[in-house]
Short mmCIF file of C-alpha atoms and ligand atoms in Angstrom, two decimals:
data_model
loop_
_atom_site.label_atom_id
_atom_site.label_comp_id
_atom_site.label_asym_id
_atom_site.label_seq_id
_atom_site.Cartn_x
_atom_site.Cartn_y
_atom_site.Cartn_z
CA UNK B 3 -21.68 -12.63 -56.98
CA UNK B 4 -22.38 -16.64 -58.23
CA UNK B 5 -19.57 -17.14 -56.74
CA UNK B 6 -20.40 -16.13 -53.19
CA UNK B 7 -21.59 -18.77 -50.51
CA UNK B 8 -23.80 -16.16 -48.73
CA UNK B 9 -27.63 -17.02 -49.71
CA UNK B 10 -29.45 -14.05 -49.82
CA UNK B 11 -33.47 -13.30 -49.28
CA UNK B 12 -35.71 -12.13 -52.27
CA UNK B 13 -35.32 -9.01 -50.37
CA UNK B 14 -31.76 -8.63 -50.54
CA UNK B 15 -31.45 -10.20 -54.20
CA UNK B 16 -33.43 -7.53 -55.60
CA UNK B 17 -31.88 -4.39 -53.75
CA UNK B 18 -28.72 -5.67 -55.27
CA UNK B 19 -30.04 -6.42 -58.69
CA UNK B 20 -31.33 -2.90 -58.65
CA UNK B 21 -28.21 -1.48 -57.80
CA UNK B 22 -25.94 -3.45 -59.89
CA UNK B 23 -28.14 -2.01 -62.89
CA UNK B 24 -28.37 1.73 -61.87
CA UNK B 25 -24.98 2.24 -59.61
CA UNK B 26 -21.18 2.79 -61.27
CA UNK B 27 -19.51 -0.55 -60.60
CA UNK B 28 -16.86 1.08 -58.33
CA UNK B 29 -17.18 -1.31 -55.58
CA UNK B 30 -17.87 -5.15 -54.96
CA UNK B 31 -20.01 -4.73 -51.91
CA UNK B 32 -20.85 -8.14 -49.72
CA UNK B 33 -24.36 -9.10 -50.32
CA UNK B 34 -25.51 -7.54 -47.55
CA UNK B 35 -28.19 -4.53 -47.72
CA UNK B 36 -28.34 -2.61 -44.01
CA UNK B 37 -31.40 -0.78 -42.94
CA UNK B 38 -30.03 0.40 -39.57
CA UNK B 39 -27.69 0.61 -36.72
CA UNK B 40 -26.97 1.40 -33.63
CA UNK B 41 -23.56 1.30 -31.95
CA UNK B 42 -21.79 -1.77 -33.35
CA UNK B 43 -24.53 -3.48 -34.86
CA UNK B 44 -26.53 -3.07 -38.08
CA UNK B 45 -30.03 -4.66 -39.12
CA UNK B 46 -30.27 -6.00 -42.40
CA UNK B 47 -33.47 -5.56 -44.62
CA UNK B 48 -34.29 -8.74 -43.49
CA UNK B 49 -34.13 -7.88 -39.91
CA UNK B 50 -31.13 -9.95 -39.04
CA UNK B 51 -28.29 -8.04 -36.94
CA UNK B 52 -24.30 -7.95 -37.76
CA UNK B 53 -21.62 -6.75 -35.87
CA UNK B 54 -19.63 -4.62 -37.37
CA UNK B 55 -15.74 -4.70 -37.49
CA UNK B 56 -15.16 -2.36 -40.26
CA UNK B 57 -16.69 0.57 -38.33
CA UNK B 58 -16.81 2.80 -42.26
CA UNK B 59 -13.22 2.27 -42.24
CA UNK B 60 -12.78 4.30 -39.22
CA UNK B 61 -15.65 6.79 -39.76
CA UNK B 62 -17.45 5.36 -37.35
CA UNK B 63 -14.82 4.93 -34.32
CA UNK B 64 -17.98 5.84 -32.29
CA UNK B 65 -20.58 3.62 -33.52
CA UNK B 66 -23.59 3.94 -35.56
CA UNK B 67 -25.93 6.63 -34.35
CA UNK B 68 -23.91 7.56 -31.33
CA UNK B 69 -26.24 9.64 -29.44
CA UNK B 70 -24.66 12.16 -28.23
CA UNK B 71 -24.00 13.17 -31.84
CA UNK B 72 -27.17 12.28 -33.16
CA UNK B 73 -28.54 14.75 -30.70
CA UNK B 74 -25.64 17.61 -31.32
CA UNK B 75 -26.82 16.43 -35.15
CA UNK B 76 -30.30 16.66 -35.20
CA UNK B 77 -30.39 19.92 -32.98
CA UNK B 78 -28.31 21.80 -35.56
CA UNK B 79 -30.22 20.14 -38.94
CA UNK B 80 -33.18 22.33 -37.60
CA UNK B 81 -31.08 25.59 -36.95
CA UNK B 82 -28.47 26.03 -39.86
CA UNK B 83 -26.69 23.91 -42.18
CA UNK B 84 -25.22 26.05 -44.40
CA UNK B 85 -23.32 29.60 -44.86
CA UNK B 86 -21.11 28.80 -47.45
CA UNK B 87 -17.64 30.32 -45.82
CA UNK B 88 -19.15 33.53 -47.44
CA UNK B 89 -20.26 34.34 -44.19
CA UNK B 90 -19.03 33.32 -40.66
CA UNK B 91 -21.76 31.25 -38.40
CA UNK B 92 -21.76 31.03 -34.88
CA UNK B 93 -20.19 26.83 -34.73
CA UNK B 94 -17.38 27.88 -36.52
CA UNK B 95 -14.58 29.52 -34.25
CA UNK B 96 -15.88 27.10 -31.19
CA UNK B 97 -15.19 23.86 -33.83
CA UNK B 98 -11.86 25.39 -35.29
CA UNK B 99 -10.60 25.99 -31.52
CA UNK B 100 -11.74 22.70 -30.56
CA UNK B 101 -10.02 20.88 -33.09
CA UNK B 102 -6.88 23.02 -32.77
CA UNK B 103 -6.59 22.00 -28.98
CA UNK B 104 -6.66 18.59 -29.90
CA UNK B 105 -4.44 18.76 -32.01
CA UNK B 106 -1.99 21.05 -30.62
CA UNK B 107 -1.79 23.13 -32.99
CA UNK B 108 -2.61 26.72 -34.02
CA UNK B 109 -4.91 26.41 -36.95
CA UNK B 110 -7.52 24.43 -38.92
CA UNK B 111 -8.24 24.51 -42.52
CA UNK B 112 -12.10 22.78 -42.94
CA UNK B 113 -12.47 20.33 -45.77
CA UNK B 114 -14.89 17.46 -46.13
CA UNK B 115 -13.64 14.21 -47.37
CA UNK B 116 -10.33 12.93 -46.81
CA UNK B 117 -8.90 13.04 -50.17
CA UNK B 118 -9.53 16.91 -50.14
CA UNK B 119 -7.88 17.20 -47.17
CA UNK B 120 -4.75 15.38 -48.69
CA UNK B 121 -4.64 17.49 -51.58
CA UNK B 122 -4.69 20.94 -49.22
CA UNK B 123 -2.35 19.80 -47.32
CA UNK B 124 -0.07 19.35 -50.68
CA UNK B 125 -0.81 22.43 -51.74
CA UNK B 126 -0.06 23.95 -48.33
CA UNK B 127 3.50 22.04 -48.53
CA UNK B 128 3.91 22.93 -51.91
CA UNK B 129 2.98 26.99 -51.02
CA UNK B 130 5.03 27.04 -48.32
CA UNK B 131 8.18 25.96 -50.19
CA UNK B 132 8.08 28.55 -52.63
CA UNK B 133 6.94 31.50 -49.75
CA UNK B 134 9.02 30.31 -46.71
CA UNK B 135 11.62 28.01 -47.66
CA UNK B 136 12.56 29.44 -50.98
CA UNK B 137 11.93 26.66 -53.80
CA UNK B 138 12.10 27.84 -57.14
CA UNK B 139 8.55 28.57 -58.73
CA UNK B 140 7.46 25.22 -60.38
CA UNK B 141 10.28 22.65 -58.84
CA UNK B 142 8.60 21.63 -55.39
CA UNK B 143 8.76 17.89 -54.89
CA UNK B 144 7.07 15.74 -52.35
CA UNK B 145 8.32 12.34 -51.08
CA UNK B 146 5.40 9.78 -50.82
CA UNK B 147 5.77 6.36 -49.58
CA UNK B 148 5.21 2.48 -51.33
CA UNK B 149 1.94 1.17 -50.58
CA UNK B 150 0.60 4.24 -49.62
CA UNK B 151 -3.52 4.89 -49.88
CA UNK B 152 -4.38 8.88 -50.23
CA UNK B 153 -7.83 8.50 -51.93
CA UNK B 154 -8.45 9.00 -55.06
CA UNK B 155 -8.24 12.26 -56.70
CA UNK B 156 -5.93 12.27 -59.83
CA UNK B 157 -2.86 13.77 -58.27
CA UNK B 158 -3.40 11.23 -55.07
CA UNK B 159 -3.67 7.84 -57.69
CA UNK B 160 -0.96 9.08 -59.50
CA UNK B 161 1.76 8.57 -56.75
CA UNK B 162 -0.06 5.23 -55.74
CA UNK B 163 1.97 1.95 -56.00
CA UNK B 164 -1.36 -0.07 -56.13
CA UNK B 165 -2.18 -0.57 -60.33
CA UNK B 166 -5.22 -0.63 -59.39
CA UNK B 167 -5.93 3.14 -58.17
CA UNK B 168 -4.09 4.37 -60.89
CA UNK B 169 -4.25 2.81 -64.38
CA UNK B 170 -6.14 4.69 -67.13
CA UNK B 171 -5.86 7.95 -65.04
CA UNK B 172 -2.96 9.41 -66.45
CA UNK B 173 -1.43 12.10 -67.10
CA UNK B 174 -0.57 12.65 -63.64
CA UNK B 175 0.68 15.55 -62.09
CA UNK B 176 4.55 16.00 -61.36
CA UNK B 177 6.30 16.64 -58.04
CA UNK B 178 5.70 13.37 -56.44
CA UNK B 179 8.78 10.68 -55.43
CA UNK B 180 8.07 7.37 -53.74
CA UNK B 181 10.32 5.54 -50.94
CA UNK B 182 9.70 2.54 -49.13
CA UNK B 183 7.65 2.92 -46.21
CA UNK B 184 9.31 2.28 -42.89
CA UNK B 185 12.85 2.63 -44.76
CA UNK B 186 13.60 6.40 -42.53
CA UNK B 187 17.14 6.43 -44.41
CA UNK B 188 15.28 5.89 -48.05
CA UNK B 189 13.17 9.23 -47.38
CA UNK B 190 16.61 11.02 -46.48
CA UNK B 191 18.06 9.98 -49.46
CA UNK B 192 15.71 11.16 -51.64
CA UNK B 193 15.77 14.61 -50.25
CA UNK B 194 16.72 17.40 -52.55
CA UNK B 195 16.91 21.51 -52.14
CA UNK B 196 13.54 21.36 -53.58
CA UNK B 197 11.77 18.95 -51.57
CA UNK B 198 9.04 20.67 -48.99
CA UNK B 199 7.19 17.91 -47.78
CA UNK B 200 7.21 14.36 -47.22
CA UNK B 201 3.76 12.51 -46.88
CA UNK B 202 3.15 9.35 -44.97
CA UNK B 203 0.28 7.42 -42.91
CA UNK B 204 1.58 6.66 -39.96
CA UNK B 205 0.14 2.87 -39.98
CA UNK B 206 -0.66 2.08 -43.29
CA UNK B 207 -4.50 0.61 -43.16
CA UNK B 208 -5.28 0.12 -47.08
CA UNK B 209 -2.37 -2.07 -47.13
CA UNK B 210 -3.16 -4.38 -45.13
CA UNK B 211 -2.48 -2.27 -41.55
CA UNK B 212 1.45 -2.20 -41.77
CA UNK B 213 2.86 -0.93 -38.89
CA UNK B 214 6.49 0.47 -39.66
CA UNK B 215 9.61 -0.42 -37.64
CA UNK B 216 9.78 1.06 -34.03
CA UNK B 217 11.16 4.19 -34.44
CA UNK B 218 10.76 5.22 -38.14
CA UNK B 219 8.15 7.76 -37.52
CA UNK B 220 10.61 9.58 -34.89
CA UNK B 221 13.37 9.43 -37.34
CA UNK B 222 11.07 10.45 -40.28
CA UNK B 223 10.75 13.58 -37.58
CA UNK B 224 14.08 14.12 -36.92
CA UNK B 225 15.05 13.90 -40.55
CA UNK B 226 12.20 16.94 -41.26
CA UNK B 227 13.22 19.12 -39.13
CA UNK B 228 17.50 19.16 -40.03
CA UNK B 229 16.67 18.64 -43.57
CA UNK B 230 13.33 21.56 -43.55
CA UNK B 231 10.97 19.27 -45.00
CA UNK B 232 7.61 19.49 -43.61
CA UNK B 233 6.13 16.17 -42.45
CA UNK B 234 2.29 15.64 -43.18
CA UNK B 235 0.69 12.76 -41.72
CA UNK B 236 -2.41 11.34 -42.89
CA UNK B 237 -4.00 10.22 -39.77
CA UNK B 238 -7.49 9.71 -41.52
CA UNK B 239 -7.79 6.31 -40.33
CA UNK B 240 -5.34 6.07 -37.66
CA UNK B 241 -5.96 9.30 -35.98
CA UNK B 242 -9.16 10.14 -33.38
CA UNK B 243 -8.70 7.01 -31.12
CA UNK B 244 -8.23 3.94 -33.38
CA UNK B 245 -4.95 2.91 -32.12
CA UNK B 246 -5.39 3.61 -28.25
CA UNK B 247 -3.65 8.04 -28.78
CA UNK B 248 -5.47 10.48 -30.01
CA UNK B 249 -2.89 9.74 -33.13
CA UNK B 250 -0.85 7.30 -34.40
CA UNK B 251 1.95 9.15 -34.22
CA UNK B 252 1.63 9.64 -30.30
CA UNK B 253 2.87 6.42 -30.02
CA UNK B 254 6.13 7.76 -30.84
CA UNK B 255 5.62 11.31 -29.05
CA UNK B 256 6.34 12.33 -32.50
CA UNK B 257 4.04 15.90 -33.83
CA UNK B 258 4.04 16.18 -37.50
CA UNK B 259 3.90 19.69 -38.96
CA UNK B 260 0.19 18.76 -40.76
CA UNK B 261 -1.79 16.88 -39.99
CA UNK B 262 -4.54 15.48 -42.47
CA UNK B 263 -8.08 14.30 -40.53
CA UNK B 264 -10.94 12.50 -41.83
CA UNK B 265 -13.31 9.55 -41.12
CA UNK B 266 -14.21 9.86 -37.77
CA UNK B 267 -14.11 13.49 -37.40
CA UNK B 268 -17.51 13.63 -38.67
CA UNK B 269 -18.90 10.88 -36.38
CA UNK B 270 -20.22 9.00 -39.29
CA UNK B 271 -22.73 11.28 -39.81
CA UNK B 272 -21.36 13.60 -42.06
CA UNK B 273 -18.13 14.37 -44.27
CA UNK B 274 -15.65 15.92 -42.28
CA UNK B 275 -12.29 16.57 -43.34
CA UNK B 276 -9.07 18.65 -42.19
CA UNK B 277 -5.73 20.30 -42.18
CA UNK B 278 -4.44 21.43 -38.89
CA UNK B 279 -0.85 23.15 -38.97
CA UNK B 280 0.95 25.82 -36.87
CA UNK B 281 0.72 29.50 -38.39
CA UNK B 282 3.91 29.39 -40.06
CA UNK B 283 2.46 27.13 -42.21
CA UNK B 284 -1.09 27.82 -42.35
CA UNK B 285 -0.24 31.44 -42.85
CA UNK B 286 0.90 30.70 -46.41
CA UNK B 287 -3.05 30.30 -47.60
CA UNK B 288 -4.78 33.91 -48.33
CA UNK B 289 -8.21 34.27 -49.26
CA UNK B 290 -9.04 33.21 -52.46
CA UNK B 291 -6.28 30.73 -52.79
CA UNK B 292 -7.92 27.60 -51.30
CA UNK B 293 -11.42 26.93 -50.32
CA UNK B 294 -14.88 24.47 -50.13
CA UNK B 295 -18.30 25.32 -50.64
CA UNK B 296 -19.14 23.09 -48.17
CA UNK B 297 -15.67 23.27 -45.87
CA UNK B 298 -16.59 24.07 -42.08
CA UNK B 299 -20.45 23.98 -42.36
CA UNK B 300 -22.08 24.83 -39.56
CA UNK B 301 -23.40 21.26 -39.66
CA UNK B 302 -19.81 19.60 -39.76
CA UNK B 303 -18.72 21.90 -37.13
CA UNK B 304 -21.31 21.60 -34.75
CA UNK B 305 -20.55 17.43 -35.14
CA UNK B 306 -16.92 18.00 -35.21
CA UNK B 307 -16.63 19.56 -32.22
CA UNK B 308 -19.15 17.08 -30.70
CA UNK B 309 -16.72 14.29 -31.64
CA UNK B 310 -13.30 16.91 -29.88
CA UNK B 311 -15.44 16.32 -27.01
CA UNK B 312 -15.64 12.65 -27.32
CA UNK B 313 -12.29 12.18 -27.65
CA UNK B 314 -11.31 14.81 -25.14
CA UNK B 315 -12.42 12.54 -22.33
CA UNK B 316 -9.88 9.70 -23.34
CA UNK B 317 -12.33 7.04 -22.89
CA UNK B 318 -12.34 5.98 -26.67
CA UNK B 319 -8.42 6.26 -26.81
CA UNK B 320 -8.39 3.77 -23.44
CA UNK B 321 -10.98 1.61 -24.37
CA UNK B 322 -8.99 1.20 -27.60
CA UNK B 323 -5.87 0.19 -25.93
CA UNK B 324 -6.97 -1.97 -23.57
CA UNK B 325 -9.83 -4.11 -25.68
CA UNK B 326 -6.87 -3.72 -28.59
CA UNK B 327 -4.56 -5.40 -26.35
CA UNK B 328 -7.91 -7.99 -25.73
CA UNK B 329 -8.28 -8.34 -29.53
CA UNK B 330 -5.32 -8.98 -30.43
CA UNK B 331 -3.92 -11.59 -27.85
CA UNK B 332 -7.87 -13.41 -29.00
CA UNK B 333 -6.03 -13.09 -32.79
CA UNK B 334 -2.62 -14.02 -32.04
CA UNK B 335 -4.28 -17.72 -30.77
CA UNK B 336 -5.32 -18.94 -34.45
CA UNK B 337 -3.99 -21.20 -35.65
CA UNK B 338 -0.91 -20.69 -37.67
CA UNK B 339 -1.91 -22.93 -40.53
CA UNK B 340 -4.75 -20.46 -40.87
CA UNK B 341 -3.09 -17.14 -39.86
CA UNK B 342 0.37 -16.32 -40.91
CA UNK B 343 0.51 -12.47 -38.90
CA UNK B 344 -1.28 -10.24 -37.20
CA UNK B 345 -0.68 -6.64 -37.35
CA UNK B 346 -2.16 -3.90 -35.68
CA UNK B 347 -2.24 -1.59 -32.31
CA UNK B 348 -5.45 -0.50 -30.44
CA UNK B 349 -8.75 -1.87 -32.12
CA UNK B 350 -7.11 -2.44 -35.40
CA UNK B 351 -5.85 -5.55 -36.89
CA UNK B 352 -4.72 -7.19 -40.05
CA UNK B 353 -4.70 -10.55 -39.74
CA UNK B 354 -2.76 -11.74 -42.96
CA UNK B 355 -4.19 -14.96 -43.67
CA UNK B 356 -1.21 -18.22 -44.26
CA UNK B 357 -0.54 -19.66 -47.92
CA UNK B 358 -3.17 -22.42 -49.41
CA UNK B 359 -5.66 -20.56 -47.66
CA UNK B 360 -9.18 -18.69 -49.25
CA UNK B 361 -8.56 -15.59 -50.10
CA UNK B 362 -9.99 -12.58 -47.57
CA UNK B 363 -12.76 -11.97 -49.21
CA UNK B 364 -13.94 -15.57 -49.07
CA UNK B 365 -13.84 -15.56 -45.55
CA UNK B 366 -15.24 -12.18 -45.20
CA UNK B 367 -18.52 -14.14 -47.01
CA UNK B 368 -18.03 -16.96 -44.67
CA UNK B 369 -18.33 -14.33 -41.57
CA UNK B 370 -20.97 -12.83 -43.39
CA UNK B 371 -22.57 -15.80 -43.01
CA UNK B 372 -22.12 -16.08 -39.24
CA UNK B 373 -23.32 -12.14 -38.94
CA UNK B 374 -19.74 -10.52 -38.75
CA UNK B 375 -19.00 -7.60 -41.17
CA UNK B 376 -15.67 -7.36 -42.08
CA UNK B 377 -13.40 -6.27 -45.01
CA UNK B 378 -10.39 -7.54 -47.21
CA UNK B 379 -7.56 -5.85 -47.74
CA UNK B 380 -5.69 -6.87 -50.92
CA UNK B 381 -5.54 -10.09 -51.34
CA UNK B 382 -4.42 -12.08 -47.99
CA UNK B 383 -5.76 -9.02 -45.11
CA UNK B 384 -8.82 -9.49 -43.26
CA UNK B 385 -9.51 -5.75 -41.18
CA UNK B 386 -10.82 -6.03 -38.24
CA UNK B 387 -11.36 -2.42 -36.95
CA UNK B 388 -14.58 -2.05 -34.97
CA UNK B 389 -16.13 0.60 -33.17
CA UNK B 390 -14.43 1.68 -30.37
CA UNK B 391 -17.87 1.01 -28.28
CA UNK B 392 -17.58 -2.33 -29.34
CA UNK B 393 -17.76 -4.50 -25.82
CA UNK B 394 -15.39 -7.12 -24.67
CA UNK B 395 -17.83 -10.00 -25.49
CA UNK B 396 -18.74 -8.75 -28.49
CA UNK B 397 -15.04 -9.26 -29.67
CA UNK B 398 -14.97 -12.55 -28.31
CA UNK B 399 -18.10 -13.71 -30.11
CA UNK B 400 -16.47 -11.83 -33.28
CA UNK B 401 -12.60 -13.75 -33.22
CA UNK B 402 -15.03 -16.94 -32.73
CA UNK B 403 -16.69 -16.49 -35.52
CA UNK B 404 -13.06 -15.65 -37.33
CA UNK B 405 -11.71 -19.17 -36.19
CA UNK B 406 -14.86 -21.02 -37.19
CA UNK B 407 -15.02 -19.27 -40.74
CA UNK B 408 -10.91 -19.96 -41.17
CA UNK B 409 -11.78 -23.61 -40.39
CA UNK B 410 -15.00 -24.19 -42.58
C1 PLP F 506 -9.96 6.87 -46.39
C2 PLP F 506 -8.62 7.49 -46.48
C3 PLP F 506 -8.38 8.59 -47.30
C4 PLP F 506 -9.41 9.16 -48.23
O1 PLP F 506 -10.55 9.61 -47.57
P1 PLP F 506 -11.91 9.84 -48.42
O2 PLP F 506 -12.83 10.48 -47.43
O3 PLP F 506 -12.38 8.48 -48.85
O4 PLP F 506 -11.57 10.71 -49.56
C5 PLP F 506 -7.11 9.15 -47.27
N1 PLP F 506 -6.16 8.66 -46.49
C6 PLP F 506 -6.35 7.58 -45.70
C7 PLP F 506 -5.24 7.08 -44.83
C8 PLP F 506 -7.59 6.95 -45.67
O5 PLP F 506 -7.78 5.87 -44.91
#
């Protein structure tokens, strides 16, 4: 971090000294070290506030320490935490309903981090081929798209198109092809007898939040349900509000037969993960075949359903739209020597920064700097996704700060 043109307090210096020496290198955090928050801001050690745009990537669509589920929190910490799925506890039908009804669909399958929920949604695809739609044992295939970001479990990196995610992982498992994303004739074509399942994000956020072509994710749709390929979309970061629906794919009244939830389903609190599916699907999983030690804790269900309830009022959904709308006109207004695009719907935005300029990260230490957390994506892709509490002022202050650190 020589490099960086953030100067950072004794304090802060030796937090990430200490780090650096005893933490896997994994990541290549800003040199910032937060103590608390509260909404959308965050105190560093040194007592100095940020807003936050990243929002955990999503996780925290509500804002740190929101308090009604702090409160739903901290009331069931001191009743029961844990059952194992062993035994039933009392949060779990209530959470599984809830989520169901928001989701409109029958049944929910409790994981905890998004990556888990990926892979039990491919191994609910891949089950259901060989038990419902007849695939011979050991042939399933599942279409993926280009530029896609899963997580990072083996089978997950190993149908990545990012080098990054997945060199030096190998062997990875079989069963995977990859399209282009936003090409709806390219998934068609790559259909075969065998294929159950086709896998997409709806707006791709790891990429640099790539919104597809009008339309794709209704003919992705109608393309599953002629062909009888089940379409699982990952709406862990662009489900539960972020782009002004409940989902991403609302915008296009399309329903996908799975959908794969994450991030903000656990508030921010905790890790809570899941697969939601009508029974004809679901119904494929027995006991024994699929499971979590911690999956559907009474802990994650008591905050899940607290955050069903959030969202059920629509307020997060509508402030997302209309501040979105706010945002992104505010973003659309830099300069284009600075800015060559910005992507995006609701409270999320890409802004893909023009050629000859810093890279992202650069100016992510620049806003640093002027007490804005934000993230890179790739190279040219500043996020900006912020809580969906985040105030109309605040944003102002926020794309301010953006223009300011472009023209430094
Ligand atoms: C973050 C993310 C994941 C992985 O979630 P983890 O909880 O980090 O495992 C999967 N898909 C998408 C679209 C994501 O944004």
């Amino acid at each position: 971090m020589s490099d960086s043109v953030v100067s950072v307090s004794g304090a802060t210096r030796e937090q990430l000294d200490r780090a650096e020496d005893h933490s896997a290198h994994n990541y290549s955090p800003l040199p910032v070290v937060i103590e608390s928050g509260a909404g959308c801001w965050v105190k560093d050690v040194d007592g100095v506030d940020y807003l936050d745009v990243l929002a955990g990537y999503s996780a925290l669509n509500f804002g740190h320490a929101h308090p009604a589920l702090v409160r739903v929190a901290r009331e069931q910490l001191g009743r029961l935490t844990l059952t194992s799925r062993a035994f039933q506890h009392d949060r779990f039908a209530q959470y599984c309903e809830d989520l169901s009804r928001l989701c409109r669909k029958e049944a929910v399958l409790p994981m905890n981090t998004g990556a888990e929920a990926v892979e039990t949604a491919l191994k609910l695809a891949r089950k259901w081929g060989y038990d419902v739609k007849g695939v011979p044992p050991g042939r399933a295939e599942v279409v993926t798209c280009s530029g896609n970001f899963h997580g990072r479990t083996i089978s997950i990196v190993g149908f990545s198109s990012d080098p990054d995610a997945y060199t030096g992982f190998g062997p990875y498992p079989a069963g995977f092809v990859s399209v282009e994303y936003g090409n709806a004739d390219a998934f068609e074509s790559a259909i075969t007898d065998d294929t159950v399942a086709v896998l997409l994000e709806p707006i791709q956020g790891e990429a640099g939040v790539l919104v597809p072509p009008v339309g794709y994710l209704a003919a992705v749709r109608e393309v599953c349900t002629r062909r009888g390929v089940l379409m699982i979309a990952d709406e862990i970061q662009s489900g539960l509000g972020r782009t002004g629906e409940t989902f991403a794919c609302d915008h296009e009244n399309v329903t996908p037969d799975i959908y794969v939830l994450g991030k903000a389903l656990g508030g921010g609190l905790v890790p809570v993960s899941a697969v939601v599916a009508d029974w004809p699907v679901m119904r494929v999983i027995g006991p024994g075949q699929h499971g979590s030690t911690f999956g559907g804790n009474p802990l994650a269900c008591a905050v899940g359903s607290a955050v069903v309830a959030l969202l059920e009022t629509g307020e997060y959904q509508e402030r997302s739209r209309r501040l979105g709308a706010y945002l992104h006109g505010m973003l659309r207004e830099l300069p284009v020597r600075h800015v060559a695009e910005v992507r995006g719907r609701g409270l999320w935005a890409g802004v893909q920064l023009a050629e000859g300029m810093p890279s992202a990260r650069a100016v992510c230490e620049r806003l640093l700097a002027r007490r804005v957390l934000a993230k890179d994506a790739h190279e040219g892709t500043i996020r900006i996704a912020p809580p969906l509490v985040v105030e109309r002022d605040e944003l102002t202050w926020a794309v301010e700060q953006l223009a300011d650190a472009l023209a430094e």
